[in-house]
Amino acid sequence: MNKTMEKIRKNLKSSQATIPLVAILIALFIGAIVMLIGGYNPIVAYESLVLKIFGSVYDMGETVRAIIPLILSGFAVAVASKAGIFNIGVDGQIIMGAVSSLLVGTLIDLPPIIHGIVAIVVGIIAGGLWGVLIASLKTKFGINEVISSIMLNYIALYLSHMLIKSFAAQEGTARSSLIKESASIGFPSLNTLFGGARIHWGFIILPFIVFAFYYFFEKTRWGYETKTVGLNPDAANYSGMKVNGILIRTMFISGALGGLIGALDTLGVYGYVAIVSSTSGIGFDGIAIALLGGNSTLGTTLSGILIGALDYGSQGMQFGAGVPSEIIGIVISLIIFFVAAPGIVKALLPKKKAPKKEVE
Amino acid sequence: MEQKRVEKVLELKHITKKFGNFVANDDVSLTVRRGEIHALLGENGAGKSTLMNVVFGMYQPEEGSISVYENETKIENPNHAIHLGIGMVHQHFKLIENFTVTENIIIGMEPKDGIRLNMKAAVKEVQNISEKYGLKVDPNSKIEDLPVGMQQKVEILKCLYRGANLLIFDEPTAVLTPDEIGELLQVMQKLVAEGKSIILITHKLNEIMKVADKCTIIRKGKYIATVDIKDSNKEELAEMMIGKNISREIDKEAYNPKQNVLEIKNLTMLSSSKKKVLNNINLTVAAGEIVGIAGVDGNGQMELAEAIIKMRDFEEGDILINGVSQKDKSTREIYESGVSYVPADRHKHGLVLENDIAENLILIEYYKEKYNQGIKLNKALMYEEARAAMKNYDVRAENEYTIVRGMSGGNQQKVILSREISRDPELLIIVQPTRGLDIGAIDFIHRQVVRLRDKGVAVLLISFELEEILTLSDRIDIIFDGQIVGQTKPTETNDRELGLMMAGKGSGDE
Amino acid sequence: MTANIISGSLIFAAALLFGGLGGMLSERAGVINLGIEGFMISGAFFSAVGAYYAESAGLGGLSPFIGLLTAFICTAIFSGMHALATLKYKADHVISGVVINLLAANVTFFLVKLLFDGAAETPRLTNMFSKISIPFLSDVPIIGKALFRSYPTTYIAFAAVLLIGFVFFKTSLGLRLRGVGENPGSIDTAGINVMKIKFWAVMMSGSIASLGGATIVLTTNGNFSFNTIAGQGYIAIAAVILGRWNPYGVLSGALLFGFAQAIKDQIQILDFASSIPTEVFYMLPYLVTLLALIFTGRKTRAPKALGIHYDASVR
């Protein structure tokens, strides 16, 4: 018997998978009721949602494109959660990654591919450092990471506006100038194959990140350290671990994932950064994804796919059924709510008899 | 009041309380009369607290009946108990630290003046009660500024303010200095003289002999007997409490200390408020000896232990291990120089409760080459070692994948002990190693500590249990108020003398 | 100018003050409340909608008050959820709070589109609160204009500080509430219903915080859109920390952050300001908040039982 077997056995025995699944169903159901009350037809709405996701080669490509940042965001939140930090600042880290890679993509001349790599790396580092800021404020001054994250999200937003206006302005528009061709990380030939869907390096990078997350936490001593700090910082401290250092390292990784999201979207999807008045909200979706997936590799990936697809498909609802896309936002919030308070789901489920000791 | 004529304040008949398959109280009966101090004696885990929680309405018994003032009653909840005139002085005080004495006492039954709180009336009432029962406290001080003994008085006042006629004291002397204990026993006698009744939960025979009228003994949840104290003696009570007359003696090899492993020189540590929590401590522990630090909780023991492993910084002095200063070393480096540490708080410091046994066993040394293959942890080795450790240290659990949270305190402590011993220490610092454990586990742990000492390990034992210190130590240092106030040997002293020294030879505050 | 900045600070401070007082109330009862942002969003939305329909019904100058009331009552939907999740179902307080924020944002934006034919914001109100001058006092130079010519909401907010201060420190209810956040076990054994106190603290927390959102709509913005509330709820919580969970402390925290917001509007008029990018001023409230927290550092002491689920069976 090994550990993995043991874990699987335990998971099956517990309600670990049931709660999220039921939560999703209840949330979708409530969403339907809300639509009914609002005078919309939920069946048409959900139908157009699904159609938007799978409707065409283009949509399928774009769905995956939209899912990538969400899975990454889920992992960014999950990494921090493992160390006991609630990183609600992924949005800010995304912005820092986006604007840094934008600047590398617009200001510097490098050969193709190398330019893309450099821009991504710079974006990753920028996001990572923005994450480190949160960790340092926590370890040095005892500032709650939730408050500092939100403040840093806004600061990052306005900082990005400033940087874009100063270094990559595109007169007369609410966005930056375009990155140089050499910095693009798209696959032009695949784009045409998928009807113009924006396929980019991220499609290849993602599986590596998923595997790295798994390997880091399940196999390495650094993962062991990180989890120990998250589960019992006092015991970690007593055992001789440098808790603050581990927190800072973890937040670098978490922020770096945010930075990667920003870099991929800037270099592979849009080619520019928009000057908008609020953050993207991908970071908040990441919270939902990590929570729904129980911070596990498989769970986070699956819930990232689900929430990403819902997010992307919600545009279809707007067009196809005239339902405001916020309904999906409501559904996603409800999913987190139910997962965070599993008692509610259990109360809604039919009562089971007390489980027998072991069914072998 | 009519109640005053009634003799039996509380009568428990055939109480049985089960938790699942575990029978915590098995057919226990108990009668407390007016003006009586009734001791409830039993070992840790014998079911004393469960029984009292039944009385206080926190648990409902499966069988048996409770009568208060000779009326059979079902005590629904603590509120109901308070209403019936039952008050509980909890072992862990239920006080709000940044509130004043008066605020703590009146909360829930505040005197009012319109919609405002009438603080003046409250303070006066508190003063009245405290004078009546000789419980002197300043009604306006904050709890956090008061010594433990004072805080306990506030707990008692809280019960009296609520009109309690029966007071339950749950292990009230565990946290007190001998002086404070003496004072508490006097207060108890005064209370019964005024017509109150008391149930005293304890496992300390001296106190029972001093103040109790009757004593009910329970063992492993079962009712054993109720005796009149004037017709009994310590030996008899002890035998009834423990069952068989097991010897707590542990065979040790002859005392043969070698070179000094730990040397602490003029160690001084300040608290965040610049108070000296450790004051010029000098201490040595040699290979092959157990040095016990005797003292009442809160006199600098934790600080001393944590200074040695560098969990806390100190202001002056030095700590040497095998002659090498540890001043600039990290906790990990100190462990690497041959120090093992068993912390007082298993759950907070000793274990990661959500992890399994094997993961807890590598907590200190996970980074070492032995446990790593490249960037990968060597899980095969981890779990193999865990299996062996469980066998060697008699850790009882399903297997090495068992999450430690669900294990008993004794088994959890064995996990820690096995981890720390397997690191082959030259110095073992062991703090409160047997708190809350059953006799079997205590005995096992004591034997392991002595085995190490016989092997030539230097052991620094910090314990609040005098008996433990006297049983295990070769030499004893007494700590009081951050200072070493005396040195002795178990063969040259007794618990009375030690007790006096632990209270700063009576020269303390009070 | 000085008078403008001071009176501007007071106006912004009023919104933060409601948010902060709400947050403090809940946290003093031991329930972490990061949902303040959501409560303020809810308050902003419901006040805009309430006032709009009151206006349409021809209530004129009364409509902003109707808006205020609508916010106070309807926000109970969200505070009720937070109470249910944290108290009955023992959800993590922080996560529940963040969910409240997400949910409030999505529900209100959905409702805006639903009620106003897909519009992104509510219709602009014609009847908003107007400034009230307090006789005589408002005639005092500078100070008069700065302090005694303000919106009714500003006066309500300051009155709320005094009222909550009185309840906190002078009544038995306040004593019990503060006790619950410190050591619920002690309150419980004293025969007081801990859960009831916690429940009402969370409910009032939501309703009071909602007035902060309403203040912004009914005094300055005039309608509700997706960025009417942009982090003010979190800044309000920072004011709670800065104010050490004390109503008068929250007041000073709110004034500081209100000042940081007011200065953004006023300073740009000055000459030297033209050389500084406007984004710097936008960042200012958030930067000031962070800096203030850095300087308070670890000196603050949160209620002892904050964020801990109370379980009577393990006391």
PDB file of N, CA and C in Angstrom, chain B residues 49-81:
ATOM      1  N   SER B  49     -13.820  14.999  35.110  1.00  0.00           N
ATOM      2  CA  SER B  49     -14.331  16.179  34.411  1.00  0.00           C
ATOM      3  C   SER B  49     -15.645  15.880  33.718  1.00  0.00           C
ATOM      4  N   THR B  50     -15.754  14.672  33.154  1.00  0.00           N
ATOM      5  CA  THR B  50     -17.006  14.307  32.500  1.00  0.00           C
ATOM      6  C   THR B  50     -18.155  14.364  33.501  1.00  0.00           C
ATOM      7  N   LEU B  51     -17.903  13.814  34.678  1.00  0.00           N
ATOM      8  CA  LEU B  51     -18.948  13.784  35.694  1.00  0.00           C
ATOM      9  C   LEU B  51     -19.385  15.199  36.062  1.00  0.00           C
ATOM     10  N   MET B  52     -18.402  16.082  36.218  1.00  0.00           N
ATOM     11  CA  MET B  52     -18.741  17.440  36.609  1.00  0.00           C
ATOM     12  C   MET B  52     -19.438  18.190  35.471  1.00  0.00           C
ATOM     13  N   ASN B  53     -19.046  17.863  34.214  1.00  0.00           N
ATOM     14  CA  ASN B  53     -19.749  18.476  33.092  1.00  0.00           C
ATOM     15  C   ASN B  53     -21.198  18.025  33.036  1.00  0.00           C
ATOM     16  N   VAL B  54     -21.444  16.823  33.515  1.00  0.00           N
ATOM     17  CA  VAL B  54     -22.827  16.353  33.623  1.00  0.00           C
ATOM     18  C   VAL B  54     -23.570  17.203  34.653  1.00  0.00           C
ATOM     19  N   VAL B  55     -22.903  17.446  35.775  1.00  0.00           N
ATOM     20  CA  VAL B  55     -23.531  18.249  36.825  1.00  0.00           C
ATOM     21  C   VAL B  55     -23.790  19.672  36.336  1.00  0.00           C
ATOM     22  N   PHE B  56     -22.860  20.173  35.540  1.00  0.00           N
ATOM     23  CA  PHE B  56     -22.966  21.561  35.098  1.00  0.00           C
ATOM     24  C   PHE B  56     -23.839  21.697  33.844  1.00  0.00           C
ATOM     25  N   GLY B  57     -24.447  20.593  33.420  1.00  0.00           N
ATOM     26  CA  GLY B  57     -25.405  20.670  32.330  1.00  0.00           C
ATOM     27  C   GLY B  57     -24.788  20.693  30.951  1.00  0.00           C
ATOM     28  N   MET B  58     -23.485  20.403  30.844  1.00  0.00           N
ATOM     29  CA  MET B  58     -22.873  20.427  29.521  1.00  0.00           C
ATOM     30  C   MET B  58     -23.085  19.100  28.797  1.00  0.00           C
ATOM     31  N   TYR B  59     -23.178  18.017  29.560  1.00  0.00           N
ATOM     32  CA  TYR B  59     -23.501  16.711  28.969  1.00  0.00           C
ATOM     33  C   TYR B  59     -24.755  16.175  29.628  1.00  0.00           C
ATOM     34  N   GLN B  60     -25.499  15.391  28.863  1.00  0.00           N
ATOM     35  CA  GLN B  60     -26.645  14.696  29.449  1.00  0.00           C
ATOM     36  C   GLN B  60     -26.274  13.228  29.640  1.00  0.00           C
ATOM     37  N   PRO B  61     -26.480  12.699  30.839  1.00  0.00           N
ATOM     38  CA  PRO B  61     -26.111  11.298  31.082  1.00  0.00           C
ATOM     39  C   PRO B  61     -27.093  10.350  30.399  1.00  0.00           C
ATOM     40  N   GLU B  62     -26.608   9.149  30.045  1.00  0.00           N
ATOM     41  CA  GLU B  62     -27.494   8.144  29.444  1.00  0.00           C
ATOM     42  C   GLU B  62     -28.372   7.500  30.492  1.00  0.00           C
ATOM     43  N   GLU B  63     -27.788   7.310  31.678  1.00  0.00           N
ATOM     44  CA  GLU B  63     -28.558   6.679  32.752  1.00  0.00           C
ATOM     45  C   GLU B  63     -28.316   7.420  34.051  1.00  0.00           C
ATOM     46  N   GLY B  64     -29.209   7.197  35.015  1.00  0.00           N
ATOM     47  CA  GLY B  64     -29.038   7.777  36.332  1.00  0.00           C
ATOM     48  C   GLY B  64     -29.799   9.075  36.503  1.00  0.00           C
ATOM     49  N   SER B  65     -29.791   9.579  37.742  1.00  0.00           N
ATOM     50  CA  SER B  65     -30.579  10.778  38.005  1.00  0.00           C
ATOM     51  C   SER B  65     -29.769  11.773  38.826  1.00  0.00           C
ATOM     52  N   ILE B  66     -30.150  13.022  38.731  1.00  0.00           N
ATOM     53  CA  ILE B  66     -29.507  14.086  39.486  1.00  0.00           C
ATOM     54  C   ILE B  66     -30.566  14.771  40.331  1.00  0.00           C
ATOM     55  N   SER B  67     -30.290  14.946  41.623  1.00  0.00           N
ATOM     56  CA  SER B  67     -31.205  15.711  42.462  1.00  0.00           C
ATOM     57  C   SER B  67     -30.462  16.907  43.020  1.00  0.00           C
ATOM     58  N   VAL B  68     -31.106  18.065  42.929  1.00  0.00           N
ATOM     59  CA  VAL B  68     -30.553  19.258  43.545  1.00  0.00           C
ATOM     60  C   VAL B  68     -31.524  19.672  44.627  1.00  0.00           C
ATOM     61  N   TYR B  69     -31.035  19.843  45.817  1.00  0.00           N
ATOM     62  CA  TYR B  69     -31.900  20.097  46.979  1.00  0.00           C
ATOM     63  C   TYR B  69     -33.042  19.097  47.058  1.00  0.00           C
ATOM     64  N   GLU B  70     -32.687  17.859  46.854  1.00  0.00           N
ATOM     65  CA  GLU B  70     -33.620  16.742  46.986  1.00  0.00           C
ATOM     66  C   GLU B  70     -34.788  16.780  46.013  1.00  0.00           C
ATOM     67  N   ASN B  71     -34.642  17.586  44.959  1.00  0.00           N
ATOM     68  CA  ASN B  71     -35.612  17.548  43.874  1.00  0.00           C
ATOM     69  C   ASN B  71     -34.921  16.973  42.656  1.00  0.00           C
ATOM     70  N   GLU B  72     -35.500  15.935  42.104  1.00  0.00           N
ATOM     71  CA  GLU B  72     -34.872  15.372  40.924  1.00  0.00           C
ATOM     72  C   GLU B  72     -34.995  16.362  39.765  1.00  0.00           C
ATOM     73  N   THR B  73     -33.878  16.609  39.091  1.00  0.00           N
ATOM     74  CA  THR B  73     -33.845  17.640  38.063  1.00  0.00           C
ATOM     75  C   THR B  73     -33.067  17.132  36.866  1.00  0.00           C
ATOM     76  N   LYS B  74     -33.461  17.599  35.698  1.00  0.00           N
ATOM     77  CA  LYS B  74     -32.642  17.349  34.521  1.00  0.00           C
ATOM     78  C   LYS B  74     -31.930  18.668  34.237  1.00  0.00           C
ATOM     79  N   ILE B  75     -30.618  18.680  34.376  1.00  0.00           N
ATOM     80  CA  ILE B  75     -29.900  19.945  34.179  1.00  0.00           C
ATOM     81  C   ILE B  75     -29.621  20.130  32.689  1.00  0.00           C
ATOM     82  N   GLU B  76     -30.327  21.100  32.113  1.00  0.00           N
ATOM     83  CA  GLU B  76     -30.338  21.245  30.657  1.00  0.00           C
ATOM     84  C   GLU B  76     -29.035  21.822  30.113  1.00  0.00           C
ATOM     85  N   ASN B  77     -28.534  22.846  30.752  1.00  0.00           N
ATOM     86  CA  ASN B  77     -27.365  23.558  30.228  1.00  0.00           C
ATOM     87  C   ASN B  77     -26.715  24.342  31.363  1.00  0.00           C
ATOM     88  N   PRO B  78     -25.558  24.918  31.136  1.00  0.00           N
ATOM     89  CA  PRO B  78     -24.857  25.645  32.207  1.00  0.00           C
ATOM     90  C   PRO B  78     -25.733  26.722  32.847  1.00  0.00           C
ATOM     91  N   ASN B  79     -26.534  27.384  32.023  1.00  0.00           N
ATOM     92  CA  ASN B  79     -27.426  28.403  32.553  1.00  0.00           C
ATOM     93  C   ASN B  79     -28.339  27.866  33.627  1.00  0.00           C
ATOM     94  N   HIS B  80     -28.882  26.716  33.281  1.00  0.00           N
ATOM     95  CA  HIS B  80     -29.794  26.056  34.198  1.00  0.00           C
ATOM     96  C   HIS B  80     -29.058  25.717  35.501  1.00  0.00           C
ATOM     97  N   ALA B  81     -27.828  25.235  35.337  1.00  0.00           N
ATOM     98  CA  ALA B  81     -27.030  24.878  36.507  1.00  0.00           C
ATOM     99  C   ALA B  81     -26.798  26.104  37.385  1.00  0.00           C
TER     100      ALA B  81
END
